[in-house]
Amino acid sequence: PTCKQQNDPTAMICAYCGSPLHRPSTTTIHVSANGQVTRPKEPEIKIDIPEGAFALLIPVPGKEPNIIFEYRSPVILGRPTTPEQILPDLIDLTPYNAVSFGVSRRHGKITKTETGYVFEDLGSVNGTWLNRLRLIPNKKYPLKNCDEFRLGRLWILFHYNHKRDEPPRTAPADTAELK
């Protein structure tokens, strides 16, 4: 990785800087009679997201991703203080190794607005990255379909049900821009 840190041998993304890790692996290639080399397509994951909902995909190396469908807004991403204390607006990330990945108890918030969704880091200890750019705590950032964000070292992909013919969104006035 860019940061030269040691990572788990099964990791696909650096836990420290977020850069992709290129691991030696076997791959299948096809060579045509004229010498053209092609690789098989990556498997696609198709998700039917119910109208009015969004989905969070949590990648798991070597397995299908975990998918969380959510209708509530706003919702807090994090973990409970105690196992008995599940808050009604909390998406509990504990089952996805949130503690070891550095996810704070109230790490971030996703809110639906008239123009789409926004994400806000709630002052987390280990930070949040949106599309590999570190977010400033307590500022709202617009989310687009297929955005990826990282809470501490936990990667999450954001998807929502949108119409293909929608005009491009403009961010609400109180949101920050990524630079």
Tab-separated table of N, CA, C and O in Angstrom, residues 19-106:
chain	number	residue	atom	x	y	z
A	19	SER	N	-5.897	2.267	0.397
A	19	SER	CA	-5.514	1.940	-0.984
A	19	SER	C	-5.706	0.446	-1.255
A	19	SER	O	-5.598	-0.375	-0.348
A	20	PRO	N	-6.000	0.086	-2.508
A	20	PRO	CA	-6.193	-1.325	-2.830
A	20	PRO	C	-4.896	-2.098	-2.651
A	20	PRO	O	-3.812	-1.581	-2.919
A	21	LEU	N	-5.001	-3.327	-2.173
A	21	LEU	CA	-3.839	-4.185	-2.012
A	21	LEU	C	-3.821	-5.175	-3.166
A	21	LEU	O	-4.822	-5.802	-3.471
A	22	HIS	N	-2.714	-5.274	-3.804
A	22	HIS	CA	-2.577	-6.196	-4.922
A	22	HIS	C	-1.924	-7.459	-4.398
A	22	HIS	O	-0.736	-7.490	-4.132
A	23	ARG	N	-2.724	-8.466	-4.217
A	23	ARG	CA	-2.259	-9.738	-3.694
A	23	ARG	C	-2.003	-10.700	-4.853
A	23	ARG	O	-2.776	-10.741	-5.802
A	24	PRO	N	-0.926	-11.481	-4.754
A	24	PRO	CA	-0.742	-12.496	-5.785
A	24	PRO	C	-1.886	-13.495	-5.719
A	24	PRO	O	-2.273	-13.924	-4.644
A	25	SER	N	-2.462	-13.792	-6.837
A	25	SER	CA	-3.550	-14.760	-6.868
A	25	SER	C	-3.580	-15.404	-8.241
A	25	SER	O	-2.937	-14.948	-9.172
A	26	THR	N	-4.323	-16.466	-8.340
A	26	THR	CA	-4.468	-17.091	-9.642
A	26	THR	C	-5.662	-16.458	-10.330
A	26	THR	O	-6.641	-16.102	-9.681
A	27	THR	N	-5.562	-16.292	-11.608
A	27	THR	CA	-6.669	-15.745	-12.372
A	27	THR	C	-6.749	-16.487	-13.694
A	27	THR	O	-5.744	-17.021	-14.169
A	28	THR	N	-7.904	-16.521	-14.252
A	28	THR	CA	-8.104	-17.188	-15.526
A	28	THR	C	-8.070	-16.134	-16.622
A	28	THR	O	-8.704	-15.093	-16.506
A	29	ILE	N	-7.305	-16.401	-17.664
A	29	ILE	CA	-7.310	-15.517	-18.818
A	29	ILE	C	-7.604	-16.376	-20.047
A	29	ILE	O	-7.380	-17.584	-20.049
A	30	HIS	N	-8.110	-15.730	-21.061
A	30	HIS	CA	-8.413	-16.412	-22.311
A	30	HIS	C	-7.574	-15.749	-23.401
A	30	HIS	O	-7.509	-14.523	-23.482
A	31	VAL	N	-6.926	-16.559	-24.205
A	31	VAL	CA	-6.135	-16.042	-25.313
A	31	VAL	C	-6.788	-16.537	-26.602
A	31	VAL	O	-6.937	-17.738	-26.819
A	32	SER	N	-7.203	-15.587	-27.446
A	32	SER	CA	-7.854	-15.952	-28.705
A	32	SER	C	-6.796	-16.351	-29.732
A	32	SER	O	-5.590	-16.179	-29.505
A	33	ALA	N	-7.245	-16.858	-30.875
A	33	ALA	CA	-6.332	-17.308	-31.926
A	33	ALA	C	-5.444	-16.174	-32.429
A	33	ALA	O	-4.305	-16.402	-32.828
A	34	ASN	N	-5.946	-14.933	-32.379
A	34	ASN	CA	-5.134	-13.804	-32.853
A	34	ASN	C	-4.272	-13.192	-31.740
A	34	ASN	O	-3.648	-12.164	-31.926
A	35	GLY	N	-4.247	-13.845	-30.565
A	35	GLY	CA	-3.368	-13.399	-29.481
A	35	GLY	C	-3.980	-12.395	-28.531
A	35	GLY	O	-3.305	-11.897	-27.630
A	36	GLN	N	-5.259	-12.070	-28.689
A	36	GLN	CA	-5.899	-11.109	-27.802
A	36	GLN	C	-6.193	-11.774	-26.454
A	36	GLN	O	-6.742	-12.875	-26.400
A	37	VAL	N	-5.814	-11.097	-25.379
A	37	VAL	CA	-6.001	-11.627	-24.031
A	37	VAL	C	-7.233	-10.984	-23.401
A	37	VAL	O	-7.391	-9.767	-23.451
A	38	THR	N	-8.102	-11.808	-22.848
A	38	THR	CA	-9.273	-11.289	-22.137
A	38	THR	C	-9.378	-11.998	-20.799
A	38	THR	O	-8.902	-13.116	-20.631
A	39	ARG	N	-9.978	-11.342	-19.846
A	39	ARG	CA	-10.224	-11.917	-18.526
A	39	ARG	C	-11.718	-12.074	-18.333
A	39	ARG	O	-12.486	-11.301	-18.879
A	40	PRO	N	-12.112	-13.055	-17.541
A	40	PRO	CA	-13.548	-13.175	-17.271
A	40	PRO	C	-14.051	-11.945	-16.543
A	40	PRO	O	-13.308	-11.290	-15.813
A	41	LYS	N	-15.325	-11.614	-16.774
A	41	LYS	CA	-15.927	-10.464	-16.096
A	41	LYS	C	-16.019	-10.718	-14.604
A	41	LYS	O	-16.184	-11.851	-14.170
A	42	GLU	N	-15.912	-9.634	-13.840
A	42	GLU	CA	-16.124	-9.720	-12.395
A	42	GLU	C	-17.584	-10.089	-12.155
A	42	GLU	O	-18.460	-9.636	-12.888
A	43	PRO	N	-17.867	-10.899	-11.154
A	43	PRO	CA	-19.276	-11.202	-10.887
A	43	PRO	C	-20.017	-9.940	-10.475
A	43	PRO	O	-19.484	-9.108	-9.760
A	44	GLU	N	-21.222	-9.780	-10.988
A	44	GLU	CA	-22.031	-8.617	-10.645
A	44	GLU	C	-22.965	-8.971	-9.510
A	44	GLU	O	-23.423	-10.103	-9.403
A	45	ILE	N	-23.210	-7.996	-8.675
A	45	ILE	CA	-24.173	-8.174	-7.598
A	45	ILE	C	-25.375	-7.324	-7.959
A	45	ILE	O	-25.260	-6.118	-8.133
A	46	LYS	N	-26.509	-7.956	-8.131
A	46	LYS	CA	-27.732	-7.233	-8.454
A	46	LYS	C	-28.560	-7.139	-7.191
A	46	LYS	O	-28.782	-8.128	-6.506
A	47	ILE	N	-29.016	-5.936	-6.902
A	47	ILE	CA	-29.800	-5.700	-5.697
A	47	ILE	C	-31.100	-5.021	-6.089
A	47	ILE	O	-31.075	-4.015	-6.803
A	48	ASP	N	-32.199	-5.561	-5.647
A	48	ASP	CA	-33.485	-4.903	-5.824
A	48	ASP	C	-33.764	-4.126	-4.556
A	48	ASP	O	-34.094	-4.708	-3.521
A	49	ILE	N	-33.623	-2.819	-4.644
A	49	ILE	CA	-33.830	-1.971	-3.475
A	49	ILE	C	-35.272	-1.486	-3.498
A	49	ILE	O	-35.699	-0.878	-4.480
A	50	PRO	N	-36.007	-1.743	-2.437
A	50	PRO	CA	-37.400	-1.283	-2.404
A	50	PRO	C	-37.475	0.242	-2.522
A	50	PRO	O	-36.575	0.958	-2.093
A	51	GLU	N	-38.573	0.722	-3.113
A	51	GLU	CA	-38.760	2.166	-3.265
A	51	GLU	C	-38.758	2.831	-1.895
A	51	GLU	O	-39.341	2.325	-0.942
A	52	GLY	N	-38.077	3.952	-1.793
A	52	GLY	CA	-38.010	4.690	-0.540
A	52	GLY	C	-36.975	4.167	0.427
A	52	GLY	O	-36.878	4.630	1.552
A	53	ALA	N	-36.173	3.201	0.007
A	53	ALA	CA	-35.164	2.616	0.892
A	53	ALA	C	-33.768	2.864	0.323
A	53	ALA	O	-33.616	3.256	-0.825
A	54	PHE	N	-32.775	2.629	1.172
A	54	PHE	CA	-31.403	2.587	0.683
A	54	PHE	C	-30.781	1.302	1.203
A	54	PHE	O	-31.318	0.650	2.104
A	55	ALA	N	-29.666	0.927	0.599
A	55	ALA	CA	-28.973	-0.294	0.999
A	55	ALA	C	-27.529	0.039	1.324
A	55	ALA	O	-26.904	0.871	0.665
A	56	LEU	N	-27.018	-0.617	2.347
A	56	LEU	CA	-25.610	-0.532	2.702
A	56	LEU	C	-25.011	-1.907	2.439
A	56	LEU	O	-25.494	-2.906	2.977
A	57	LEU	N	-23.992	-1.973	1.598
A	57	LEU	CA	-23.304	-3.226	1.321
A	57	LEU	C	-21.982	-3.210	2.071
A	57	LEU	O	-21.209	-2.259	1.939
A	58	ILE	N	-21.757	-4.244	2.848
A	58	ILE	CA	-20.516	-4.350	3.608
A	58	ILE	C	-19.737	-5.509	3.016
A	58	ILE	O	-20.123	-6.673	3.193
A	59	PRO	N	-18.661	-5.222	2.261
A	59	PRO	CA	-17.905	-6.291	1.605
A	59	PRO	C	-17.250	-7.229	2.610
A	59	PRO	O	-16.759	-6.803	3.647
A	60	VAL	N	-17.263	-8.522	2.265
A	60	VAL	CA	-16.606	-9.556	3.065
A	60	VAL	C	-15.704	-10.325	2.109
A	60	VAL	O	-16.204	-10.895	1.137
A	61	PRO	N	-14.364	-10.325	2.335
A	61	PRO	CA	-13.471	-11.014	1.401
A	61	PRO	C	-13.873	-12.472	1.194
A	61	PRO	O	-14.113	-13.201	2.146
A	62	GLY	N	-13.991	-12.858	-0.085
A	62	GLY	CA	-14.284	-14.234	-0.426
A	62	GLY	C	-15.728	-14.662	-0.255
A	62	GLY	O	-16.055	-15.822	-0.428
A	63	LYS	N	-16.622	-13.741	0.111
A	63	LYS	CA	-18.026	-14.080	0.321
A	63	LYS	C	-18.911	-13.020	-0.313
A	63	LYS	O	-18.443	-11.962	-0.707
A	64	GLU	N	-20.206	-13.311	-0.364
A	64	GLU	CA	-21.173	-12.304	-0.791
A	64	GLU	C	-21.174	-11.181	0.252
A	64	GLU	O	-20.990	-11.438	1.437
A	65	PRO	N	-21.392	-9.933	-0.177
A	65	PRO	CA	-21.425	-8.846	0.807
A	65	PRO	C	-22.666	-8.946	1.698
A	65	PRO	O	-23.678	-9.508	1.306
A	66	ASN	N	-22.537	-8.427	2.906
A	66	ASN	CA	-23.701	-8.283	3.779
A	66	ASN	C	-24.477	-7.079	3.272
A	66	ASN	O	-23.897	-6.064	2.902
A	67	ILE	N	-25.789	-7.187	3.258
A	67	ILE	CA	-26.626	-6.093	2.759
A	67	ILE	C	-27.621	-5.708	3.835
A	67	ILE	O	-28.307	-6.566	4.395
A	68	ILE	N	-27.680	-4.425	4.138
A	68	ILE	CA	-28.639	-3.890	5.098
A	68	ILE	C	-29.567	-2.963	4.328
A	68	ILE	O	-29.109	-2.013	3.691
A	69	PHE	N	-30.879	-3.245	4.357
A	69	PHE	CA	-31.865	-2.349	3.752
A	69	PHE	C	-32.424	-1.459	4.850
A	69	PHE	O	-32.690	-1.915	5.957
A	70	GLU	N	-32.632	-0.197	4.532
A	70	GLU	CA	-33.085	0.738	5.556
A	70	GLU	C	-34.095	1.715	4.980
A	70	GLU	O	-33.911	2.234	3.889
A	71	TYR	N	-35.164	1.950	5.733
A	71	TYR	CA	-36.203	2.910	5.351
A	71	TYR	C	-36.181	4.160	6.224
A	71	TYR	O	-36.681	5.188	5.836
A	72	ARG	N	-35.655	4.025	7.445
A	72	ARG	CA	-35.711	5.138	8.390
A	72	ARG	C	-34.798	6.282	7.956
A	72	ARG	O	-33.818	6.076	7.260
A	73	SER	N	-35.115	7.471	8.414
A	73	SER	CA	-34.261	8.631	8.202
A	73	SER	C	-34.590	9.651	9.281
A	73	SER	O	-35.764	9.916	9.523
A	74	PRO	N	-33.603	10.188	9.944
A	74	PRO	CA	-32.191	9.855	9.826
A	74	PRO	C	-31.856	8.567	10.584
A	74	PRO	O	-32.622	8.130	11.437
A	75	VAL	N	-30.702	7.994	10.244
A	75	VAL	CA	-30.194	6.832	10.966
A	75	VAL	C	-28.743	7.084	11.361
A	75	VAL	O	-28.011	7.767	10.652
A	76	ILE	N	-28.385	6.527	12.497
A	76	ILE	CA	-27.021	6.620	13.011
A	76	ILE	C	-26.318	5.309	12.681
A	76	ILE	O	-26.866	4.232	12.895
A	77	LEU	N	-25.100	5.395	12.159
A	77	LEU	CA	-24.264	4.218	11.943
A	77	LEU	C	-23.280	4.147	13.103
A	77	LEU	O	-22.589	5.118	13.384
A	78	GLY	N	-23.241	3.010	13.765
A	78	GLY	CA	-22.332	2.868	14.900
A	78	GLY	C	-22.565	1.571	15.625
A	78	GLY	O	-22.849	0.542	15.012
A	79	ARG	N	-22.476	1.631	16.946
A	79	ARG	CA	-22.672	0.441	17.765
A	79	ARG	C	-23.230	0.865	19.112
A	79	ARG	O	-23.006	1.992	19.556
A	80	PRO	N	-23.982	-0.021	19.757
A	80	PRO	CA	-24.590	0.347	21.040
A	80	PRO	C	-23.561	0.372	22.169
A	80	PRO	O	-22.513	-0.269	22.078
A	81	THR	N	-23.894	1.117	23.223
A	81	THR	CA	-23.030	1.156	24.393
A	81	THR	C	-23.001	-0.203	25.074
A	81	THR	O	-21.952	-0.688	25.470
A	82	THR	N	-24.165	-0.839	25.188
A	82	THR	CA	-24.275	-2.193	25.728
A	82	THR	C	-25.159	-2.993	24.774
A	82	THR	O	-25.963	-2.408	24.048
A	83	PRO	N	-25.045	-4.332	24.779
A	83	PRO	CA	-25.875	-5.125	23.868
A	83	PRO	C	-27.372	-4.906	24.058
A	83	PRO	O	-28.142	-5.028	23.127
A	84	GLU	N	-27.790	-4.548	25.266
A	84	GLU	CA	-29.211	-4.333	25.539
A	84	GLU	C	-29.688	-2.964	25.075
A	84	GLU	O	-30.872	-2.717	24.958
A	85	GLN	N	-28.768	-2.048	24.843
A	85	GLN	CA	-29.133	-0.665	24.539
A	85	GLN	C	-29.112	-0.399	23.037
A	85	GLN	O	-28.245	0.271	22.517
A	86	ILE	N	-30.077	-0.952	22.319
A	86	ILE	CA	-30.202	-0.678	20.887
A	86	ILE	C	-31.136	0.521	20.738
A	86	ILE	O	-32.297	0.473	21.113
A	87	LEU	N	-30.629	1.598	20.194
A	87	LEU	CA	-31.419	2.805	19.991
A	87	LEU	C	-32.269	2.653	18.737
A	87	LEU	O	-31.845	2.004	17.768
A	88	PRO	N	-33.458	3.249	18.697
A	88	PRO	CA	-34.348	3.060	17.541
A	88	PRO	C	-33.792	3.594	16.227
A	88	PRO	O	-34.138	3.108	15.168
A	89	ASP	N	-32.904	4.580	16.278
A	89	ASP	CA	-32.369	5.145	15.037
A	89	ASP	C	-30.969	4.628	14.701
A	89	ASP	O	-30.299	5.151	13.825
A	90	LEU	N	-30.511	3.563	15.382
A	90	LEU	CA	-29.146	3.050	15.216
A	90	LEU	C	-29.107	1.853	14.271
A	90	LEU	O	-29.884	0.917	14.415
A	91	ILE	N	-28.203	1.889	13.310
A	91	ILE	CA	-27.850	0.688	12.553
A	91	ILE	C	-26.615	0.143	13.253
A	91	ILE	O	-25.538	0.748	13.207
A	92	ASP	N	-26.786	-0.979	13.928
A	92	ASP	CA	-25.729	-1.581	14.729
A	92	ASP	C	-24.747	-2.321	13.823
A	92	ASP	O	-25.096	-3.309	13.191
A	93	LEU	N	-23.511	-1.831	13.773
A	93	LEU	CA	-22.480	-2.433	12.927
A	93	LEU	C	-21.599	-3.417	13.693
A	93	LEU	O	-20.620	-3.919	13.136
A	94	THR	N	-21.953	-3.712	14.941
A	94	THR	CA	-21.177	-4.654	15.751
A	94	THR	C	-20.986	-6.001	15.060
A	94	THR	O	-19.874	-6.546	15.083
A	95	PRO	N	-22.019	-6.588	14.419
A	95	PRO	CA	-21.818	-7.897	13.769
A	95	PRO	C	-20.787	-7.880	12.638
A	95	PRO	O	-20.365	-8.924	12.171
A	96	TYR	N	-20.370	-6.706	12.198
A	96	TYR	CA	-19.411	-6.585	11.093
A	96	TYR	C	-18.033	-6.172	11.605
A	96	TYR	O	-17.284	-5.486	10.926
A	97	ASN	N	-17.714	-6.579	12.846
A	97	ASN	CA	-16.425	-6.293	13.487
A	97	ASN	C	-16.175	-4.797	13.666
A	97	ASN	O	-15.055	-4.314	13.524
A	98	ALA	N	-17.230	-4.069	13.976
A	98	ALA	CA	-17.134	-2.617	14.107
A	98	ALA	C	-16.105	-2.192	15.142
A	98	ALA	O	-15.375	-1.223	14.935
A	99	VAL	N	-16.034	-2.903	16.246
A	99	VAL	CA	-15.080	-2.523	17.297
A	99	VAL	C	-13.657	-2.624	16.768
A	99	VAL	O	-12.870	-1.676	16.874
A	100	SER	N	-13.303	-3.766	16.168
A	100	SER	CA	-11.933	-3.945	15.689
A	100	SER	C	-11.609	-3.046	14.503
A	100	SER	O	-10.451	-2.729	14.266
A	101	PHE	N	-12.635	-2.613	13.749
A	101	PHE	CA	-12.406	-1.699	12.632
A	101	PHE	C	-12.426	-0.229	13.055
A	101	PHE	O	-12.279	0.652	12.225
A	102	GLY	N	-12.636	0.051	14.325
A	102	GLY	CA	-12.566	1.426	14.806
A	102	GLY	C	-13.810	2.254	14.578
A	102	GLY	O	-13.736	3.480	14.457
A	103	VAL	N	-14.982	1.607	14.525
A	103	VAL	CA	-16.233	2.351	14.364
A	103	VAL	C	-16.667	2.884	15.728
A	103	VAL	O	-16.726	2.136	16.703
A	104	SER	N	-16.956	4.160	15.780
A	104	SER	CA	-17.406	4.789	17.030
A	104	SER	C	-18.846	4.396	17.331
A	104	SER	O	-19.577	3.935	16.458
A	105	ARG	N	-19.259	4.630	18.572
A	105	ARG	CA	-20.632	4.292	18.964
A	105	ARG	C	-21.646	5.095	18.150
A	105	ARG	O	-22.656	4.569	17.719
A	106	ARG	N	-21.413	6.365	17.968
A	106	ARG	CA	-22.251	7.220	17.109
A	106	ARG	C	-21.314	7.796	16.049
A	106	ARG	O	-20.899	8.929	16.132
